[in-house]
CSV table of C-alpha atoms and ligand atoms in Angstrom, one decimal:
chain,number,residue,atom,x,y,z
A,5,MET,CA,15.4,-5.6,-26.7
A,6,THR,CA,17.1,-7.2,-29.7
A,7,SER,CA,15.1,-8.8,-32.5
A,8,THR,CA,16.6,-12.2,-31.5
A,9,THR,CA,15.4,-11.8,-28.0
A,10,ALA,CA,12.1,-10.6,-29.2
A,11,GLY,CA,11.8,-13.7,-31.4
A,12,LEU,CA,12.8,-16.0,-28.5
A,13,LEU,CA,10.2,-14.3,-26.3
A,14,ASP,CA,7.5,-14.8,-28.9
A,15,GLY,CA,8.3,-18.5,-28.9
A,16,VAL,CA,8.2,-18.6,-25.1
A,17,ARG,CA,4.9,-16.8,-25.0
A,18,ASP,CA,3.4,-19.4,-27.5
A,19,ARG,CA,4.8,-22.3,-25.5
A,20,LEU,CA,3.3,-20.9,-22.3
A,21,ALA,CA,0.0,-20.2,-24.0
A,22,ARG,CA,-0.1,-23.8,-25.3
A,23,ALA,CA,0.5,-25.0,-21.8
A,24,GLY,CA,-2.4,-22.9,-20.7
A,25,ARG,CA,-0.2,-20.7,-18.6
A,26,GLU,CA,-0.1,-17.5,-20.5
A,27,PRO,CA,1.1,-14.4,-18.7
A,28,GLY,CA,-1.9,-13.0,-16.8
A,29,ASP,CA,-3.6,-16.4,-16.9
A,30,ASP,CA,-2.5,-17.5,-13.5
A,31,SER,CA,-5.6,-17.9,-11.3
A,32,ALA,CA,-4.2,-19.7,-8.3
A,33,GLY,CA,-4.2,-16.7,-5.9
A,34,HIS,CA,-7.0,-16.0,-3.5
A,35,ASP,CA,-7.4,-12.4,-4.4
A,36,GLY,CA,-8.4,-13.1,-7.9
A,37,THR,CA,-5.3,-11.7,-9.4
A,38,GLY,CA,-3.2,-14.8,-9.2
A,39,HIS,CA,-1.1,-13.7,-6.3
A,40,ASP,CA,-0.3,-15.5,-3.1
A,41,GLY,CA,0.1,-12.3,-1.1
A,42,THR,CA,3.9,-12.3,-1.0
A,43,GLY,CA,4.8,-12.5,-4.6
A,44,HIS,CA,7.9,-14.5,-3.8
A,45,ASP,CA,6.4,-18.0,-4.5
A,46,ASP,CA,4.8,-16.7,-7.7
A,47,ALA,CA,8.2,-15.4,-8.9
A,48,ARG,CA,9.8,-18.8,-8.2
A,49,ARG,CA,7.1,-20.6,-10.1
A,50,VAL,CA,7.2,-18.2,-12.9
A,51,ASP,CA,11.0,-18.5,-13.2
A,52,ALA,CA,10.7,-22.3,-13.3
A,53,ARG,CA,8.1,-22.2,-16.0
A,54,LEU,CA,10.1,-19.7,-18.1
A,55,ALA,CA,13.3,-21.7,-17.7
A,56,ASP,CA,11.5,-24.8,-19.0
A,57,ALA,CA,10.0,-22.9,-21.9
A,58,LEU,CA,13.4,-21.3,-22.8
A,59,ARG,CA,15.2,-24.7,-22.6
A,60,ALA,CA,12.5,-26.2,-24.8
A,61,SER,CA,13.1,-23.5,-27.4
A,62,GLY,CA,16.5,-25.3,-28.0
A,63,ARG,CA,18.1,-21.9,-28.6
A,64,VAL,CA,19.6,-21.3,-25.1
A,65,ILE,CA,22.9,-22.8,-24.3
A,66,GLY,CA,24.6,-22.6,-20.9
A,67,SER,CA,23.2,-22.1,-17.5
A,68,THR,CA,24.4,-18.5,-17.1
A,69,ALA,CA,22.7,-17.5,-20.4
A,70,LEU,CA,19.6,-19.3,-19.3
A,71,ARG,CA,19.6,-17.5,-15.9
A,72,GLU,CA,20.0,-14.1,-17.7
A,73,LEU,CA,17.3,-14.9,-20.3
A,74,THR,CA,14.9,-16.1,-17.6
A,75,ARG,CA,15.3,-12.8,-15.8
A,76,ALA,CA,14.8,-10.8,-19.0
A,77,ALA,CA,11.9,-13.0,-20.1
A,78,ARG,CA,10.2,-12.5,-16.6
A,79,ALA,CA,10.7,-8.7,-16.8
A,80,GLU,CA,9.3,-8.7,-20.3
A,81,LEU,CA,6.4,-11.1,-20.0
A,82,TYR,CA,5.3,-10.8,-16.4
A,83,GLY,CA,7.1,-7.8,-14.9
A,84,ALA,CA,7.5,-4.2,-15.8
A,85,GLY,CA,9.6,-4.7,-18.9
A,86,PRO,CA,12.1,-1.9,-19.3
A,87,LEU,CA,11.2,-0.6,-15.9
A,88,GLN,CA,11.8,-3.8,-14.1
A,89,HIS,CA,15.5,-3.2,-13.4
A,90,LEU,CA,14.5,0.1,-11.6
A,91,LEU,CA,11.9,-1.7,-9.5
A,92,GLU,CA,14.5,-4.3,-8.5
A,93,GLU,CA,17.1,-1.7,-7.5
A,94,THR,CA,17.7,-1.7,-3.7
A,95,GLY,CA,16.1,1.3,-2.0
A,96,VAL,CA,13.8,2.3,-4.9
A,97,THR,CA,10.3,2.9,-3.6
A,98,ASP,CA,8.6,4.5,-6.6
A,99,VAL,CA,9.0,4.5,-10.4
A,100,LEU,CA,7.0,7.1,-12.2
A,101,VAL,CA,6.6,7.5,-16.0
A,102,ASN,CA,5.2,10.7,-17.4
A,103,GLY,CA,6.1,10.0,-21.0
A,104,PRO,CA,8.6,7.9,-23.1
A,105,ASP,CA,11.7,9.9,-22.0
A,106,ASP,CA,10.3,11.2,-18.8
A,107,VAL,CA,11.0,8.6,-16.1
A,108,TRP,CA,11.6,9.3,-12.4
A,109,VAL,CA,12.5,7.2,-9.4
A,110,ASP,CA,12.5,7.7,-5.7
A,111,ARG,CA,15.5,6.1,-4.1
A,112,GLY,CA,14.7,7.4,-0.6
A,113,SER,CA,15.9,10.9,-1.1
A,114,GLY,CA,13.2,12.4,-3.3
A,115,LEU,CA,12.5,12.1,-7.0
A,116,GLU,CA,15.3,11.8,-9.5
A,117,ARG,CA,15.0,11.7,-13.2
A,118,VAL,CA,16.6,8.6,-14.8
A,119,PRO,CA,17.9,8.2,-18.4
A,120,VAL,CA,15.5,5.5,-19.5
A,121,SER,CA,13.9,5.7,-22.9
A,122,LEU,CA,10.7,3.7,-23.5
A,123,GLY,CA,10.3,4.4,-27.2
A,124,GLY,CA,7.3,6.5,-28.2
A,125,PRO,CA,4.0,7.4,-26.7
A,126,ASP,CA,2.4,4.2,-28.2
A,127,ASP,CA,5.0,2.0,-26.5
A,128,VAL,CA,4.3,3.7,-23.1
A,129,ARG,CA,0.6,3.1,-23.7
A,130,ALA,CA,1.2,-0.5,-24.7
A,131,LEU,CA,3.4,-1.0,-21.6
A,132,ALA,CA,0.7,0.4,-19.3
A,133,ALA,CA,-1.9,-1.8,-20.9
A,134,ARG,CA,0.2,-4.9,-20.5
A,135,LEU,CA,1.0,-4.0,-16.8
A,136,ALA,CA,-2.7,-3.5,-16.2
A,137,ALA,CA,-3.5,-6.9,-17.7
A,138,ALA,CA,-0.7,-8.5,-15.6
A,139,GLY,CA,-2.4,-7.1,-12.6
A,140,GLY,CA,-5.8,-8.4,-13.6
A,141,GLY,CA,-7.1,-5.1,-14.8
A,142,ARG,CA,-7.8,-3.4,-18.1
A,143,LEU,CA,-6.7,-0.1,-19.6
A,144,ASP,CA,-8.2,1.2,-22.8
A,145,ASP,CA,-10.3,4.1,-24.2
A,146,ALA,CA,-13.4,2.8,-22.4
A,147,SER,CA,-11.6,2.3,-19.1
A,148,PRO,CA,-8.6,4.7,-19.0
A,149,VAL,CA,-7.7,4.5,-15.3
A,150,VAL,CA,-6.5,1.4,-13.5
A,151,ASP,CA,-5.4,0.6,-10.0
A,152,ALA,CA,-3.9,-2.9,-9.6
A,153,ARG,CA,-1.2,-5.0,-8.1
A,154,LEU,CA,1.4,-6.7,-10.3
A,155,PRO,CA,2.3,-10.4,-9.6
A,156,ASP,CA,5.4,-9.4,-7.6
A,157,GLY,CA,3.3,-7.2,-5.3
A,158,THR,CA,4.1,-3.9,-6.9
A,159,ARG,CA,1.2,-1.4,-6.9
A,160,LEU,CA,0.3,0.0,-10.3
A,161,HIS,CA,-1.7,3.0,-11.1
A,162,ALA,CA,-1.9,4.0,-14.7
A,163,VAL,CA,-3.9,6.3,-16.9
A,164,VAL,CA,-4.1,6.5,-20.7
A,165,ALA,CA,-5.5,9.0,-23.2
A,166,PRO,CA,-8.0,10.7,-23.1
A,167,VAL,CA,-7.1,11.2,-19.4
A,168,CYS,CA,-3.5,12.2,-20.2
A,169,ALA,CA,-1.7,13.4,-23.3
A,170,ALA,CA,1.6,11.5,-23.7
A,171,GLY,CA,0.7,7.8,-24.2
A,172,ALA,CA,0.2,6.9,-20.5
A,173,VAL,CA,1.2,8.1,-17.0
A,174,ILE,CA,2.3,5.1,-15.0
A,175,SER,CA,3.0,5.1,-11.2
A,176,LEU,CA,4.6,2.1,-9.6
A,177,ARG,CA,5.0,1.6,-5.9
A,178,VAL,CA,7.3,-1.1,-4.7
A,179,LEU,CA,6.0,-3.3,-2.0
A,180,ARG,CA,8.5,-4.7,0.4
A,181,PRO,CA,6.6,-7.5,2.1
A,182,SER,CA,7.0,-7.6,5.8
A,183,GLY,CA,10.2,-5.6,5.2
A,184,PHE,CA,9.7,-3.4,8.2
A,185,GLY,CA,8.8,-4.6,11.6
A,186,LEU,CA,8.5,-2.0,14.3
A,187,ALA,CA,12.1,-2.8,15.4
A,188,GLU,CA,13.3,-2.1,11.9
A,189,LEU,CA,11.4,1.1,11.7
A,190,VAL,CA,13.1,2.2,14.9
A,191,ALA,CA,16.5,1.2,13.5
A,192,HIS,CA,15.8,3.1,10.3
A,193,GLY,CA,15.0,6.3,12.3
A,194,THR,CA,11.3,6.2,11.4
A,195,VAL,CA,10.1,5.8,15.0
A,196,PRO,CA,12.0,7.3,17.9
A,197,PRO,CA,13.2,4.5,20.3
A,198,THR,CA,11.3,6.0,23.2
A,199,TRP,CA,8.0,5.6,21.3
A,200,GLU,CA,8.4,1.9,20.6
A,201,PRO,CA,7.1,0.7,24.0
A,202,LEU,CA,4.2,3.2,23.6
A,203,LEU,CA,3.2,1.8,20.2
A,204,ARG,CA,3.4,-1.7,21.6
A,205,VAL,CA,1.1,-0.8,24.5
A,206,LEU,CA,-1.4,1.0,22.2
A,207,VAL,CA,-1.8,-2.1,20.0
A,208,ALA,CA,-1.9,-4.5,23.0
A,209,ARG,CA,-4.5,-2.4,24.8
A,210,ARG,CA,-6.6,-2.2,21.7
A,211,ALA,CA,-6.5,1.5,21.0
A,212,SER,CA,-8.3,2.4,17.8
A,213,MET,CA,-5.9,4.3,15.7
A,214,LEU,CA,-5.6,6.3,12.5
A,215,VAL,CA,-2.2,6.4,10.8
A,216,SER,CA,-2.1,9.7,8.9
A,217,GLY,CA,0.3,11.5,6.7
A,218,GLY,CA,0.9,12.9,3.2
A,219,THR,CA,1.3,10.8,0.1
A,220,GLY,CA,4.0,8.2,0.3
A,221,THR,CA,5.0,9.0,3.9
A,222,GLY,CA,4.9,5.4,4.9
A,223,LYS,CA,1.4,5.0,6.3
A,224,THR,CA,0.7,1.6,4.9
A,225,THR,CA,4.2,0.4,6.1
A,226,LEU,CA,3.6,1.6,9.6
A,227,LEU,CA,0.1,0.1,9.6
A,228,ALA,CA,1.6,-3.3,8.6
A,229,ALA,CA,4.2,-3.0,11.3
A,230,LEU,CA,1.5,-2.3,13.9
A,231,LEU,CA,-0.6,-5.3,12.7
A,232,ALA,CA,2.4,-7.5,13.2
A,233,LEU,CA,2.2,-6.6,16.9
A,234,VAL,CA,-1.4,-7.8,17.2
A,235,PRO,CA,-1.6,-10.9,19.4
A,236,HIS,CA,-1.5,-14.1,17.2
A,237,ASP,CA,-4.8,-15.4,18.6
A,238,GLU,CA,-6.7,-12.5,17.1
A,239,ARG,CA,-8.4,-12.5,13.8
A,240,VAL,CA,-7.6,-9.5,11.6
A,241,VAL,CA,-9.9,-8.6,8.7
A,242,CYS,CA,-8.2,-6.1,6.3
A,243,VAL,CA,-10.3,-4.2,3.8
A,244,GLU,CA,-8.4,-2.5,1.0
A,245,GLU,CA,-8.9,-1.0,-2.4
A,246,ALA,CA,-6.1,-3.1,-3.9
A,247,ARG,CA,-4.1,-5.4,-1.7
A,248,GLU,CA,-1.0,-3.9,-0.3
A,249,LEU,CA,-1.0,-5.0,3.4
A,250,VAL,CA,0.9,-8.1,4.0
A,251,PRO,CA,1.5,-8.0,7.7
A,252,ASP,CA,3.6,-10.5,9.5
A,253,HIS,CA,0.7,-12.1,11.3
A,254,PRO,CA,-0.7,-15.6,11.0
A,255,HIS,CA,-4.5,-14.8,10.9
A,256,VAL,CA,-5.2,-12.1,8.4
A,257,VAL,CA,-8.3,-12.1,6.1
A,258,PRO,CA,-7.8,-9.8,3.2
A,259,LEU,CA,-10.8,-8.3,1.4
A,260,THR,CA,-10.3,-6.2,-1.7
A,261,ALA,CA,-12.8,-4.0,-3.4
A,262,ARG,CA,-13.9,-4.6,-7.0
A,263,ARG,CA,-14.6,-2.1,-9.7
A,264,PRO,CA,-17.8,-2.5,-11.6
A,265,ASN,CA,-17.5,-3.9,-15.2
A,266,VAL,CA,-18.1,-1.8,-18.2
A,267,GLU,CA,-21.9,-2.2,-17.9
A,268,GLY,CA,-21.5,-0.8,-14.3
A,269,ALA,CA,-22.4,-4.2,-12.6
A,270,GLY,CA,-20.5,-6.3,-10.1
A,271,GLY,CA,-18.8,-3.5,-8.2
A,272,VAL,CA,-18.0,-4.1,-4.5
A,273,GLU,CA,-17.3,-0.9,-2.5
A,274,LEU,CA,-15.1,-0.5,0.5
A,275,ALA,CA,-18.2,0.3,2.6
A,276,ASP,CA,-19.8,-3.1,1.5
A,277,LEU,CA,-16.6,-4.8,2.6
A,278,VAL,CA,-16.5,-3.1,6.0
A,279,ARG,CA,-20.1,-4.3,6.6
A,280,ALA,CA,-19.1,-7.8,5.4
A,281,ALA,CA,-16.1,-7.7,7.7
A,282,LEU,CA,-18.4,-7.1,10.7
A,283,ARG,CA,-20.0,-10.5,10.2
A,284,MET,CA,-16.8,-12.4,9.9
A,285,ARG,CA,-16.1,-12.5,13.6
A,286,PRO,CA,-13.2,-10.0,13.5
A,287,ASP,CA,-11.1,-9.2,16.4
A,288,ARG,CA,-9.7,-6.2,14.5
A,289,ILE,CA,-11.1,-4.4,11.5
A,290,VAL,CA,-8.5,-2.7,9.4
A,291,LEU,CA,-9.2,-0.3,6.6
A,292,GLY,CA,-6.1,0.1,4.3
A,293,GLU,CA,-7.0,3.6,3.4
A,294,CYS,CA,-10.0,5.7,4.4
A,295,ARG,CA,-10.8,7.9,1.4
A,296,GLY,CA,-14.5,8.1,0.9
A,297,ALA,CA,-18.0,7.3,2.3
A,298,GLU,CA,-16.8,4.1,3.9
A,299,VAL,CA,-15.7,6.3,6.8
A,300,ARG,CA,-19.3,6.0,8.1
A,301,GLU,CA,-19.1,2.2,8.3
A,302,VAL,CA,-15.7,2.3,10.0
A,303,LEU,CA,-16.9,4.8,12.6
A,304,MET,CA,-20.0,2.6,13.1
A,305,ALA,CA,-17.8,-0.5,13.6
A,306,LEU,CA,-15.6,1.3,16.1
A,307,ASN,CA,-18.6,2.4,18.0
A,308,THR,CA,-20.2,-1.0,18.2
A,309,GLY,CA,-17.7,-3.0,20.2
A,310,HIS,CA,-15.0,-3.4,17.5
A,311,GLU,CA,-12.3,-1.5,19.3
A,312,GLY,CA,-8.6,-1.9,18.3
A,313,GLY,CA,-9.4,-1.0,14.7
A,314,LEU,CA,-6.8,0.6,12.5
A,315,ALA,CA,-7.0,2.7,9.3
A,316,THR,CA,-4.8,5.1,7.3
A,317,LEU,CA,-5.9,8.6,6.2
A,318,HIS,CA,-4.3,11.1,3.9
A,319,ALA,CA,-3.7,14.4,5.9
A,320,ASN,CA,-0.9,16.8,5.9
A,321,ASP,CA,-1.1,17.6,9.6
A,322,VAL,CA,-2.9,16.2,12.7
A,323,GLY,CA,-4.7,19.5,13.0
A,324,VAL,CA,-6.6,19.0,9.7
A,325,ILE,CA,-7.8,15.4,10.5
A,326,PRO,CA,-11.2,16.6,11.9
A,327,ALA,CA,-11.9,18.5,8.7
A,328,ARG,CA,-10.8,15.5,6.6
A,329,LEU,CA,-13.0,13.1,8.5
A,330,GLU,CA,-15.9,15.6,8.2
A,331,ALA,CA,-15.4,16.0,4.5
A,332,LEU,CA,-15.3,12.2,3.9
A,333,ALA,CA,-18.3,11.5,6.2
A,334,ALA,CA,-20.2,14.2,4.3
A,335,LEU,CA,-20.0,12.0,1.3
A,336,ALA,CA,-21.9,9.4,3.2
A,337,GLY,CA,-24.5,12.0,4.3
A,338,MET,CA,-23.2,12.4,7.9
A,339,ASP,CA,-23.3,15.9,9.5
A,340,ARG,CA,-20.5,17.4,11.6
A,341,VAL,CA,-22.2,16.7,14.9
A,342,ALA,CA,-22.6,13.0,14.1
A,343,VAL,CA,-19.0,12.7,12.9
A,344,ALA,CA,-17.7,14.4,16.0
A,345,ALA,CA,-19.7,12.2,18.3
A,346,GLN,CA,-18.8,9.0,16.5
A,347,ALA,CA,-15.1,9.7,15.9
A,348,ALA,CA,-14.5,11.0,19.4
A,349,SER,CA,-16.0,7.9,21.0
A,350,GLY,CA,-14.7,5.4,18.4
A,351,LEU,CA,-11.2,6.7,17.7
A,352,ASP,CA,-8.4,7.0,20.3
A,353,VAL,CA,-5.1,7.9,18.8
A,354,VAL,CA,-3.6,9.4,15.7
A,355,LEU,CA,-0.1,8.6,14.5
A,356,HIS,CA,1.1,11.1,12.0
A,357,LEU,CA,3.9,10.5,9.6
A,358,ARG,CA,6.0,13.1,7.7
A,359,ARG,CA,8.7,13.0,5.1
A,360,GLY,CA,11.6,15.2,6.2
A,361,GLY,CA,13.3,18.1,4.4
A,362,VAL,CA,17.0,18.1,3.4
A,363,GLU,CA,18.2,18.1,7.1
A,364,VAL,CA,16.7,14.6,7.6
A,365,ALA,CA,17.5,13.5,4.1
A,366,ARG,CA,13.9,13.2,3.0
A,367,ARG,CA,13.5,10.4,5.5
A,368,ARG,CA,10.1,9.2,6.6
A,369,PHE,CA,9.4,9.5,10.3
A,370,LEU,CA,6.6,9.5,12.8
A,371,ALA,CA,6.2,13.1,13.6
A,372,GLN,CA,3.2,13.4,15.9
A,373,VAL,CA,1.0,11.4,18.2
A,374,GLY,CA,-2.4,12.9,18.8
A,375,LEU,CA,-5.4,12.1,21.0
A,376,VAL,CA,-8.9,12.3,19.6
A,377,ARG,CA,-11.5,14.2,21.7
A,378,ARG,CA,-14.8,16.0,21.3
A,379,ASP,CA,-15.1,19.6,22.3
A,380,ASP,CA,-18.6,20.9,23.1
A,381,ARG,CA,-17.9,24.2,21.3
A,382,THR,CA,-15.6,23.3,18.4
A,383,GLY,CA,-16.6,19.7,17.7
A,384,LEU,CA,-13.9,17.1,16.9
A,385,VAL,CA,-10.4,17.9,18.1
A,386,VAL,CA,-7.1,16.1,17.8
A,387,ASP,CA,-4.9,17.2,20.7
A,388,LEU,CA,-1.1,16.9,20.3
A,389,ALA,CA,0.3,14.4,22.8
A,390,ALA,CA,3.9,14.4,21.5
A,391,SER,CA,5.9,15.4,18.5
A,392,TRP,CA,9.3,14.6,16.9
A,393,ASP,CA,11.3,16.3,14.2
A,394,GLY,CA,13.1,13.2,13.0
A,395,SER,CA,16.2,13.5,15.2
A,396,GLY,CA,17.0,13.8,18.9
A,397,ASP,CA,14.4,13.3,21.6
A,398,PRO,CA,10.6,13.7,21.0
A,399,ARG,CA,8.9,16.5,22.8
A,400,PRO,CA,5.8,16.0,24.9
A,401,GLY,CA,2.7,18.0,23.9
A,402,PRO,CA,-0.2,19.4,25.9
A,403,ALA,CA,-2.0,16.0,25.9
A,404,TRP,CA,1.0,13.9,26.9
A,405,GLY,CA,-0.2,13.5,30.5
A,406,GLU,CA,-3.7,12.4,29.3
A,407,LEU,CA,-2.1,9.8,26.8
A,408,VAL,CA,0.0,8.3,29.6
A,409,ARG,CA,-2.9,8.3,32.0
A,410,ARG,CA,-5.2,6.6,29.5
A,411,TRP,CA,-2.9,4.1,27.9
A,412,SER,CA,0.2,3.3,29.9
A,413,ALA,CA,0.0,-0.2,31.4
B,26,LIG,N1,10.3,4.0,7.2
B,26,LIG,C1,10.6,3.8,5.9
B,26,LIG,N2,11.9,3.7,5.5
B,26,LIG,C2,12.2,3.5,4.2
B,26,LIG,N3,11.2,3.3,3.3
B,26,LIG,C3,10.0,3.3,3.6
B,26,LIG,C4,9.6,3.5,5.0
B,26,LIG,N4,8.2,3.5,5.1
B,26,LIG,C5,7.8,3.2,3.8
B,26,LIG,N5,8.8,3.1,3.0
B,26,LIG,C6,8.7,2.8,1.6
B,26,LIG,O1,8.1,4.0,1.0
B,26,LIG,C7,7.1,3.6,0.0
B,26,LIG,C8,5.8,4.3,0.5
B,26,LIG,O2,5.4,3.6,1.7
B,26,LIG,P1,3.9,3.4,2.0
B,26,LIG,O3,3.2,2.7,0.8
B,26,LIG,O4,3.8,2.8,3.3
B,26,LIG,O5,3.4,4.9,2.0
B,26,LIG,P2,1.9,5.4,2.1
B,26,LIG,O6,1.9,6.7,2.9
B,26,LIG,O7,1.0,4.4,2.5
B,26,LIG,O8,1.7,5.8,0.6
B,26,LIG,P3,0.3,6.2,-0.1
B,26,LIG,O9,0.0,7.7,0.2
B,26,LIG,O10,0.6,6.0,-1.6
B,26,LIG,O11,-0.8,5.3,0.4
B,26,LIG,C9,7.1,2.1,0.0
B,26,LIG,O12,7.9,1.7,-1.1
B,26,LIG,C10,7.8,1.7,1.3
B,26,LIG,O13,8.4,0.4,1.1
B,27,LIG,MG1,-0.8,3.7,1.6
């Protein structure tokens, strides 16, 4: 940034502050972070305000210059500053900063280092703190970890010293709202065409499903695509740690957890929200990501007449899902027998995503469909109903017949 631009931005910042609309001040959104769920309307409003403020500075002449400066000012004041152009690049899903000269992006074919310099460790730390503030969070010595959502929907995770050494570690995940319907996922080679009717039937017939996979394999994206298939007369309550799910569905109630303040008060846990969701007359209860003791509440909900629920779960293979569920439920004081009984009667199907090797160009794809069952001897089991290696035809597994018998129309 040149010193002229920096001076201009200071003027714009003052002008916005005087108008009571300082960056981070926007409180119009329903999730408490000033966002409307899509980010697009916010961006338009922000651009209009910035253009007014830039015009009022009397230092911008010409509509092209105004457009460019508005974009630069948005990136600097509301967006991800020097990282914004990477986030806006088509195909980029993740931007990761490990240090001032250590920036990586994922353009769909794995991580690549990019030649971006962010200054020194203090600049990276300042950028992380500013992004956290833009997402309604805070990041400092007393609270060195933040998980938030930026005004344009980008998910932010950042840590600063003493948790990390080099200023800050920033992880940004681009949200592409309603970018992928099931048909698009089929067109992108994420879901094999022959499984599209199966997924539609599973949602329509209210199968309770877990979407599993490793980190960044597209679990949240597939979950949103499945939610878009939920009949429009159903009420969907989505419980999440930070809001990511923006399904193309007219009746979604988003509930987001809240961290406690520095005194440790005011926190709202995912388990509290799942319990709250039960009293909101939900037709479907959705848990964005199951990663702790809230698994107990979810299993309870699925066993008390709330079928058709959906959740995602981190797991590297369908075979390890029973152990993952047991480990999470143990955090809530449930023993193996109880988990097996509740999961087997409450959960129906597992959809497992993978990210392919070189042969499928690191593409994300639905690799396995599993059926959940309880075995008297071994406890909870996920039987493989079908598998796909990302190209060609999927292969039926041992439980294919059972899947068809139970779920085909
Ligand atoms: N099928 C796909 N094709 C191309 N890009 C995709 C696909 N699915 C997801 N993405 C992109 O990949 C990124 C990761 O997707 P998503 O957030 O759904 O993954 P996730 O498994 O839920 O990640 P996490 O483990 O962090 O929760 C997002 O930017 C998303 O837009
Ligand atoms: Mg996710």
